[in-house]
JSON list of C-alpha atoms in Angstrom, two decimals:
[
{"chain": "A", "resi": 1268, "resn": "UNK", "atom": "CA", "xyz": [7.04, -6.41, -15.07]},
{"chain": "A", "resi": 1269, "resn": "UNK", "atom": "CA", "xyz": [3.58, -4.70, -14.52]},
{"chain": "A", "resi": 1270, "resn": "UNK", "atom": "CA", "xyz": [4.15, -2.51, -11.79]},
{"chain": "A", "resi": 1271, "resn": "UNK", "atom": "CA", "xyz": [1.94, -3.19, -9.20]},
{"chain": "A", "resi": 1272, "resn": "UNK", "atom": "CA", "xyz": [2.27, -0.24, -6.66]},
{"chain": "A", "resi": 1273, "resn": "UNK", "atom": "CA", "xyz": [4.11, -0.24, -3.73]},
{"chain": "A", "resi": 1274, "resn": "UNK", "atom": "CA", "xyz": [5.35, -3.22, -1.79]},
{"chain": "A", "resi": 1275, "resn": "UNK", "atom": "CA", "xyz": [2.93, -4.09, 1.50]},
{"chain": "A", "resi": 1276, "resn": "UNK", "atom": "CA", "xyz": [3.45, -1.64, 4.32]},
{"chain": "A", "resi": 1277, "resn": "UNK", "atom": "CA", "xyz": [4.76, 0.93, 2.18]},
{"chain": "A", "resi": 1278, "resn": "UNK", "atom": "CA", "xyz": [2.79, 3.72, 0.39]},
{"chain": "A", "resi": 1279, "resn": "UNK", "atom": "CA", "xyz": [3.60, 6.15, -2.44]},
{"chain": "A", "resi": 1280, "resn": "UNK", "atom": "CA", "xyz": [5.50, 8.02, 0.30]},
{"chain": "A", "resi": 1281, "resn": "UNK", "atom": "CA", "xyz": [7.68, 5.38, 0.45]},
{"chain": "A", "resi": 1282, "resn": "UNK", "atom": "CA", "xyz": [8.64, 3.27, 3.78]},
{"chain": "A", "resi": 1283, "resn": "UNK", "atom": "CA", "xyz": [7.11, 3.96, 6.98]},
{"chain": "A", "resi": 1284, "resn": "UNK", "atom": "CA", "xyz": [9.15, 5.66, 9.13]},
{"chain": "A", "resi": 1285, "resn": "UNK", "atom": "CA", "xyz": [10.22, 3.80, 12.49]},
{"chain": "A", "resi": 1286, "resn": "UNK", "atom": "CA", "xyz": [8.92, 4.30, 15.90]},
{"chain": "A", "resi": 1287, "resn": "UNK", "atom": "CA", "xyz": [12.25, 5.90, 16.69]},
{"chain": "A", "resi": 1288, "resn": "UNK", "atom": "CA", "xyz": [11.57, 8.36, 14.27]},
{"chain": "A", "resi": 1289, "resn": "UNK", "atom": "CA", "xyz": [8.07, 8.91, 15.13]},
{"chain": "A", "resi": 1290, "resn": "UNK", "atom": "CA", "xyz": [9.09, 9.49, 18.44]},
{"chain": "A", "resi": 1291, "resn": "UNK", "atom": "CA", "xyz": [11.83, 12.14, 17.61]},
{"chain": "A", "resi": 1292, "resn": "UNK", "atom": "CA", "xyz": [9.62, 14.04, 15.04]},
{"chain": "A", "resi": 1293, "resn": "UNK", "atom": "CA", "xyz": [7.05, 14.22, 17.96]},
{"chain": "A", "resi": 1294, "resn": "UNK", "atom": "CA", "xyz": [9.74, 15.43, 20.48]},
{"chain": "A", "resi": 1295, "resn": "UNK", "atom": "CA", "xyz": [10.79, 18.08, 18.00]},
{"chain": "A", "resi": 1296, "resn": "UNK", "atom": "CA", "xyz": [7.28, 19.23, 17.15]},
{"chain": "A", "resi": 1297, "resn": "UNK", "atom": "CA", "xyz": [6.35, 19.53, 20.90]},
{"chain": "A", "resi": 1298, "resn": "UNK", "atom": "CA", "xyz": [9.65, 21.80, 21.35]},
{"chain": "A", "resi": 1299, "resn": "UNK", "atom": "CA", "xyz": [8.72, 23.66, 18.44]},
{"chain": "A", "resi": 1300, "resn": "UNK", "atom": "CA", "xyz": [5.27, 24.44, 19.62]},
{"chain": "A", "resi": 1301, "resn": "UNK", "atom": "CA", "xyz": [6.43, 24.71, 23.60]},
{"chain": "A", "resi": 1302, "resn": "UNK", "atom": "CA", "xyz": [3.75, 22.59, 24.65]},
{"chain": "A", "resi": 1303, "resn": "UNK", "atom": "CA", "xyz": [3.14, 22.52, 28.49]},
{"chain": "A", "resi": 1304, "resn": "UNK", "atom": "CA", "xyz": [3.06, 18.98, 29.89]},
{"chain": "A", "resi": 1305, "resn": "UNK", "atom": "CA", "xyz": [-0.71, 19.52, 30.66]},
{"chain": "A", "resi": 1306, "resn": "UNK", "atom": "CA", "xyz": [-1.05, 20.13, 26.78]},
{"chain": "A", "resi": 1307, "resn": "UNK", "atom": "CA", "xyz": [1.06, 17.02, 25.97]},
{"chain": "A", "resi": 1308, "resn": "UNK", "atom": "CA", "xyz": [-1.13, 15.13, 28.43]},
{"chain": "A", "resi": 1309, "resn": "UNK", "atom": "CA", "xyz": [-4.17, 16.36, 26.78]},
{"chain": "A", "resi": 1310, "resn": "UNK", "atom": "CA", "xyz": [-3.46, 15.51, 23.50]},
{"chain": "A", "resi": 1311, "resn": "UNK", "atom": "CA", "xyz": [-2.09, 12.26, 24.14]},
{"chain": "A", "resi": 1312, "resn": "UNK", "atom": "CA", "xyz": [-5.60, 11.63, 25.83]},
{"chain": "A", "resi": 1313, "resn": "UNK", "atom": "CA", "xyz": [-7.38, 12.35, 22.81]},
{"chain": "A", "resi": 1314, "resn": "UNK", "atom": "CA", "xyz": [-4.90, 10.88, 20.29]},
{"chain": "A", "resi": 1315, "resn": "UNK", "atom": "CA", "xyz": [-5.78, 7.70, 22.46]},
{"chain": "A", "resi": 1316, "resn": "UNK", "atom": "CA", "xyz": [-9.64, 8.16, 22.26]},
{"chain": "A", "resi": 1317, "resn": "UNK", "atom": "CA", "xyz": [-9.22, 8.78, 18.52]},
{"chain": "A", "resi": 1318, "resn": "UNK", "atom": "CA", "xyz": [-7.19, 5.71, 18.23]},
{"chain": "A", "resi": 1319, "resn": "UNK", "atom": "CA", "xyz": [-10.17, 3.70, 19.77]},
{"chain": "A", "resi": 1320, "resn": "UNK", "atom": "CA", "xyz": [-12.66, 5.77, 17.55]},
{"chain": "A", "resi": 1321, "resn": "UNK", "atom": "CA", "xyz": [-10.95, 4.99, 14.65]},
{"chain": "A", "resi": 1322, "resn": "UNK", "atom": "CA", "xyz": [-10.12, 1.34, 15.05]},
{"chain": "A", "resi": 1323, "resn": "UNK", "atom": "CA", "xyz": [-13.45, -0.30, 13.70]},
{"chain": "A", "resi": 1324, "resn": "UNK", "atom": "CA", "xyz": [-12.97, 1.84, 10.67]},
{"chain": "A", "resi": 1325, "resn": "UNK", "atom": "CA", "xyz": [-9.93, 1.09, 10.23]},
{"chain": "A", "resi": 1326, "resn": "UNK", "atom": "CA", "xyz": [-10.73, -2.75, 10.77]},
{"chain": "A", "resi": 1327, "resn": "UNK", "atom": "CA", "xyz": [-13.76, -2.49, 8.34]},
{"chain": "A", "resi": 1328, "resn": "UNK", "atom": "CA", "xyz": [-11.46, -0.96, 5.36]},
{"chain": "A", "resi": 1329, "resn": "UNK", "atom": "CA", "xyz": [-8.81, -3.77, 5.81]},
{"chain": "A", "resi": 1330, "resn": "UNK", "atom": "CA", "xyz": [-11.57, -6.30, 5.79]},
{"chain": "A", "resi": 1331, "resn": "UNK", "atom": "CA", "xyz": [-12.96, -4.92, 2.50]},
{"chain": "A", "resi": 1332, "resn": "UNK", "atom": "CA", "xyz": [-9.78, -4.54, 1.24]},
{"chain": "A", "resi": 1333, "resn": "UNK", "atom": "CA", "xyz": [-9.05, -8.04, 1.70]},
{"chain": "A", "resi": 1334, "resn": "UNK", "atom": "CA", "xyz": [-12.71, -8.85, 0.39]},
{"chain": "A", "resi": 1335, "resn": "UNK", "atom": "CA", "xyz": [-11.88, -7.13, -2.98]},
{"chain": "A", "resi": 1336, "resn": "UNK", "atom": "CA", "xyz": [-8.47, -8.92, -3.15]},
{"chain": "A", "resi": 1337, "resn": "UNK", "atom": "CA", "xyz": [-10.33, -12.07, -3.29]},
{"chain": "A", "resi": 1338, "resn": "UNK", "atom": "CA", "xyz": [-12.69, -11.04, -6.10]},
{"chain": "A", "resi": 1339, "resn": "UNK", "atom": "CA", "xyz": [-10.58, -12.14, -8.77]},
{"chain": "A", "resi": 1340, "resn": "UNK", "atom": "CA", "xyz": [-9.88, -15.53, -8.08]},
{"chain": "A", "resi": 1341, "resn": "UNK", "atom": "CA", "xyz": [-13.82, -16.31, -6.67]},
{"chain": "A", "resi": 1342, "resn": "UNK", "atom": "CA", "xyz": [-14.56, -18.65, -9.81]},
{"chain": "A", "resi": 1343, "resn": "UNK", "atom": "CA", "xyz": [-18.30, -18.48, -8.65]},
{"chain": "A", "resi": 1344, "resn": "UNK", "atom": "CA", "xyz": [-18.92, -15.03, -10.06]},
{"chain": "A", "resi": 1345, "resn": "UNK", "atom": "CA", "xyz": [-19.54, -13.95, -13.57]},
{"chain": "A", "resi": 1346, "resn": "UNK", "atom": "CA", "xyz": [-17.21, -11.21, -14.89]},
{"chain": "A", "resi": 1347, "resn": "UNK", "atom": "CA", "xyz": [-20.53, -8.90, -14.77]},
{"chain": "A", "resi": 1348, "resn": "UNK", "atom": "CA", "xyz": [-20.75, -10.04, -10.92]},
{"chain": "A", "resi": 1349, "resn": "UNK", "atom": "CA", "xyz": [-17.13, -9.27, -9.95]},
{"chain": "A", "resi": 1350, "resn": "UNK", "atom": "CA", "xyz": [-17.42, -5.83, -11.57]},
{"chain": "A", "resi": 1351, "resn": "UNK", "atom": "CA", "xyz": [-20.70, -5.35, -9.63]},
{"chain": "A", "resi": 1352, "resn": "UNK", "atom": "CA", "xyz": [-19.06, -6.51, -6.37]},
{"chain": "A", "resi": 1353, "resn": "UNK", "atom": "CA", "xyz": [-16.15, -4.34, -6.96]},
{"chain": "A", "resi": 1354, "resn": "UNK", "atom": "CA", "xyz": [-18.18, -1.19, -7.31]},
{"chain": "A", "resi": 1355, "resn": "UNK", "atom": "CA", "xyz": [-20.25, -2.23, -4.35]},
{"chain": "A", "resi": 1356, "resn": "UNK", "atom": "CA", "xyz": [-16.74, -2.23, -2.25]},
{"chain": "A", "resi": 1357, "resn": "UNK", "atom": "CA", "xyz": [-15.05, 0.67, -3.59]},
{"chain": "A", "resi": 1358, "resn": "UNK", "atom": "CA", "xyz": [-18.46, 2.81, -2.60]},
{"chain": "A", "resi": 1359, "resn": "UNK", "atom": "CA", "xyz": [-18.39, 1.05, 1.07]},
{"chain": "A", "resi": 1360, "resn": "UNK", "atom": "CA", "xyz": [-14.44, 2.04, 1.07]},
{"chain": "A", "resi": 1361, "resn": "UNK", "atom": "CA", "xyz": [-14.94, 5.60, 0.18]},
{"chain": "A", "resi": 1362, "resn": "UNK", "atom": "CA", "xyz": [-17.82, 5.95, 2.74]},
{"chain": "A", "resi": 1363, "resn": "UNK", "atom": "CA", "xyz": [-15.54, 4.48, 5.44]},
{"chain": "A", "resi": 1364, "resn": "UNK", "atom": "CA", "xyz": [-12.75, 6.93, 3.91]},
{"chain": "A", "resi": 1365, "resn": "UNK", "atom": "CA", "xyz": [-15.05, 9.84, 4.44]},
{"chain": "A", "resi": 1366, "resn": "UNK", "atom": "CA", "xyz": [-16.00, 8.77, 8.22]},
{"chain": "A", "resi": 1367, "resn": "UNK", "atom": "CA", "xyz": [-12.40, 8.22, 8.81]},
{"chain": "A", "resi": 1368, "resn": "UNK", "atom": "CA", "xyz": [-11.46, 11.83, 6.94]},
{"chain": "A", "resi": 1369, "resn": "UNK", "atom": "CA", "xyz": [-14.23, 13.46, 9.08]},
{"chain": "A", "resi": 1370, "resn": "UNK", "atom": "CA", "xyz": [-12.56, 11.76, 12.71]},
{"chain": "A", "resi": 1371, "resn": "UNK", "atom": "CA", "xyz": [-9.34, 13.25, 11.54]},
{"chain": "A", "resi": 1372, "resn": "UNK", "atom": "CA", "xyz": [-10.44, 16.69, 10.75]},
{"chain": "A", "resi": 1373, "resn": "UNK", "atom": "CA", "xyz": [-12.93, 16.64, 14.44]},
{"chain": "A", "resi": 1374, "resn": "UNK", "atom": "CA", "xyz": [-9.40, 15.41, 16.10]},
{"chain": "A", "resi": 1375, "resn": "UNK", "atom": "CA", "xyz": [-7.34, 18.19, 14.55]},
{"chain": "A", "resi": 1376, "resn": "UNK", "atom": "CA", "xyz": [-9.45, 20.76, 15.68]},
{"chain": "A", "resi": 1377, "resn": "UNK", "atom": "CA", "xyz": [-9.63, 19.47, 18.93]},
{"chain": "A", "resi": 1378, "resn": "UNK", "atom": "CA", "xyz": [-5.86, 19.64, 18.67]},
{"chain": "A", "resi": 1379, "resn": "UNK", "atom": "CA", "xyz": [-5.63, 23.21, 17.60]},
{"chain": "A", "resi": 1380, "resn": "UNK", "atom": "CA", "xyz": [-8.25, 24.22, 20.74]},
{"chain": "A", "resi": 1381, "resn": "UNK", "atom": "CA", "xyz": [-5.73, 23.27, 22.98]},
{"chain": "A", "resi": 1382, "resn": "UNK", "atom": "CA", "xyz": [-3.07, 25.50, 21.54]},
{"chain": "A", "resi": 1383, "resn": "UNK", "atom": "CA", "xyz": [-2.53, 29.11, 22.60]},
{"chain": "A", "resi": 1384, "resn": "UNK", "atom": "CA", "xyz": [-2.49, 31.70, 20.03]},
{"chain": "A", "resi": 1385, "resn": "UNK", "atom": "CA", "xyz": [1.12, 32.16, 19.78]},
{"chain": "A", "resi": 1386, "resn": "UNK", "atom": "CA", "xyz": [1.00, 28.15, 19.07]},
{"chain": "A", "resi": 1387, "resn": "UNK", "atom": "CA", "xyz": [-1.04, 28.33, 16.51]},
{"chain": "A", "resi": 1388, "resn": "UNK", "atom": "CA", "xyz": [0.85, 30.79, 14.36]},
{"chain": "A", "resi": 1389, "resn": "UNK", "atom": "CA", "xyz": [3.82, 28.43, 14.72]},
{"chain": "A", "resi": 1390, "resn": "UNK", "atom": "CA", "xyz": [1.89, 25.18, 13.93]},
{"chain": "A", "resi": 1391, "resn": "UNK", "atom": "CA", "xyz": [0.39, 26.97, 11.01]},
{"chain": "A", "resi": 1392, "resn": "UNK", "atom": "CA", "xyz": [4.05, 27.49, 10.02]},
{"chain": "A", "resi": 1393, "resn": "UNK", "atom": "CA", "xyz": [5.14, 23.80, 10.66]},
{"chain": "A", "resi": 1394, "resn": "UNK", "atom": "CA", "xyz": [2.04, 22.93, 7.87]},
{"chain": "A", "resi": 1395, "resn": "UNK", "atom": "CA", "xyz": [2.74, 25.45, 5.38]},
{"chain": "A", "resi": 1396, "resn": "UNK", "atom": "CA", "xyz": [6.39, 23.61, 5.73]},
{"chain": "A", "resi": 1397, "resn": "UNK", "atom": "CA", "xyz": [5.04, 20.29, 5.44]},
{"chain": "A", "resi": 1398, "resn": "UNK", "atom": "CA", "xyz": [2.98, 21.10, 2.41]},
{"chain": "A", "resi": 1399, "resn": "UNK", "atom": "CA", "xyz": [5.83, 22.94, 0.73]},
{"chain": "A", "resi": 1400, "resn": "UNK", "atom": "CA", "xyz": [7.93, 19.97, 1.40]},
{"chain": "A", "resi": 1401, "resn": "UNK", "atom": "CA", "xyz": [5.40, 17.40, -0.08]},
{"chain": "A", "resi": 1402, "resn": "UNK", "atom": "CA", "xyz": [4.91, 19.66, -3.24]},
{"chain": "A", "resi": 1403, "resn": "UNK", "atom": "CA", "xyz": [8.84, 19.34, -3.60]},
{"chain": "A", "resi": 1404, "resn": "UNK", "atom": "CA", "xyz": [8.61, 15.35, -3.13]},
{"chain": "A", "resi": 1405, "resn": "UNK", "atom": "CA", "xyz": [5.78, 15.37, -5.31]},
{"chain": "A", "resi": 1406, "resn": "UNK", "atom": "CA", "xyz": [7.62, 17.19, -8.37]},
{"chain": "A", "resi": 1407, "resn": "UNK", "atom": "CA", "xyz": [10.62, 14.93, -7.59]},
{"chain": "A", "resi": 1408, "resn": "UNK", "atom": "CA", "xyz": [8.25, 11.87, -8.00]},
{"chain": "A", "resi": 1409, "resn": "UNK", "atom": "CA", "xyz": [6.37, 13.39, -11.24]},
{"chain": "A", "resi": 1410, "resn": "UNK", "atom": "CA", "xyz": [9.91, 14.17, -12.68]},
{"chain": "A", "resi": 1411, "resn": "UNK", "atom": "CA", "xyz": [11.14, 10.69, -11.74]},
{"chain": "A", "resi": 1412, "resn": "UNK", "atom": "CA", "xyz": [8.23, 9.27, -13.52]},
{"chain": "A", "resi": 1413, "resn": "UNK", "atom": "CA", "xyz": [8.74, 11.67, -16.54]},
{"chain": "A", "resi": 1414, "resn": "UNK", "atom": "CA", "xyz": [12.10, 10.13, -17.02]},
{"chain": "A", "resi": 1415, "resn": "UNK", "atom": "CA", "xyz": [11.04, 6.26, -16.66]},
{"chain": "A", "resi": 1416, "resn": "UNK", "atom": "CA", "xyz": [12.51, 5.92, -13.37]},
{"chain": "A", "resi": 1417, "resn": "UNK", "atom": "CA", "xyz": [9.58, 5.23, -11.41]},
{"chain": "A", "resi": 1418, "resn": "UNK", "atom": "CA", "xyz": [6.55, 3.97, -13.05]},
{"chain": "A", "resi": 1419, "resn": "UNK", "atom": "CA", "xyz": [3.55, 6.06, -13.01]},
{"chain": "A", "resi": 1420, "resn": "UNK", "atom": "CA", "xyz": [1.23, 5.35, -9.84]},
{"chain": "A", "resi": 1421, "resn": "UNK", "atom": "CA", "xyz": [-1.93, 5.02, -11.96]},
{"chain": "A", "resi": 1422, "resn": "UNK", "atom": "CA", "xyz": [-0.45, 1.74, -13.45]},
{"chain": "A", "resi": 1423, "resn": "UNK", "atom": "CA", "xyz": [-0.99, -0.26, -10.34]},
{"chain": "A", "resi": 1424, "resn": "UNK", "atom": "CA", "xyz": [-3.51, 1.88, -8.61]},
{"chain": "A", "resi": 1425, "resn": "UNK", "atom": "CA", "xyz": [-6.27, 2.03, -10.68]},
{"chain": "A", "resi": 1426, "resn": "UNK", "atom": "CA", "xyz": [-6.39, -1.20, -12.27]},
{"chain": "A", "resi": 1427, "resn": "UNK", "atom": "CA", "xyz": [-9.13, -3.58, -11.48]},
{"chain": "A", "resi": 1428, "resn": "UNK", "atom": "CA", "xyz": [-7.47, -5.61, -8.83]},
{"chain": "A", "resi": 1429, "resn": "UNK", "atom": "CA", "xyz": [-6.80, -2.30, -6.46]},
{"chain": "A", "resi": 1430, "resn": "UNK", "atom": "CA", "xyz": [-9.98, -0.52, -4.97]},
{"chain": "A", "resi": 1431, "resn": "UNK", "atom": "CA", "xyz": [-9.69, 3.13, -5.66]},
{"chain": "A", "resi": 1432, "resn": "UNK", "atom": "CA", "xyz": [-8.45, 5.08, -2.60]},
{"chain": "A", "resi": 1433, "resn": "UNK", "atom": "CA", "xyz": [-7.96, 2.03, -0.53]},
{"chain": "A", "resi": 1434, "resn": "UNK", "atom": "CA", "xyz": [-4.07, 2.76, -0.33]},
{"chain": "A", "resi": 1435, "resn": "UNK", "atom": "CA", "xyz": [-4.66, 5.24, 2.41]},
{"chain": "A", "resi": 1436, "resn": "UNK", "atom": "CA", "xyz": [-3.56, 5.57, 6.30]}
]
């Protein structure tokens, strides 16, 4: 029973929301910001362009993660070579993650630039609420870890078999 991190398709935040849940959240979000049809179209166009930009990065990350998982079973490599290869892959993944984060920041700027001042204020409120909600969930998770109900994330995530920071969306 060594804890090996979340099952595939899940991360520390739990199961992925369904398409219906995502659509519902999107509709609530658009309603709360009172987005015009023009804004919705522009935002959707940007989202699709961003998705295309991110695709190759995500594919590269997945390939590096797959490569990382195969290191242990590669009998042609010495322990030293395995560690060297792991470190190279960790660096590659870190660079790809930074690239993806940079795109996300640009996407957020594009998104915010299409909002009115009133919408920006409401959007900042939404972000604050999400941040508080995230902190609340983190506290609950930390408490569960402390009480031994949930294994700590570091056990499965920072072992040799798992690239650091590779479990990001």
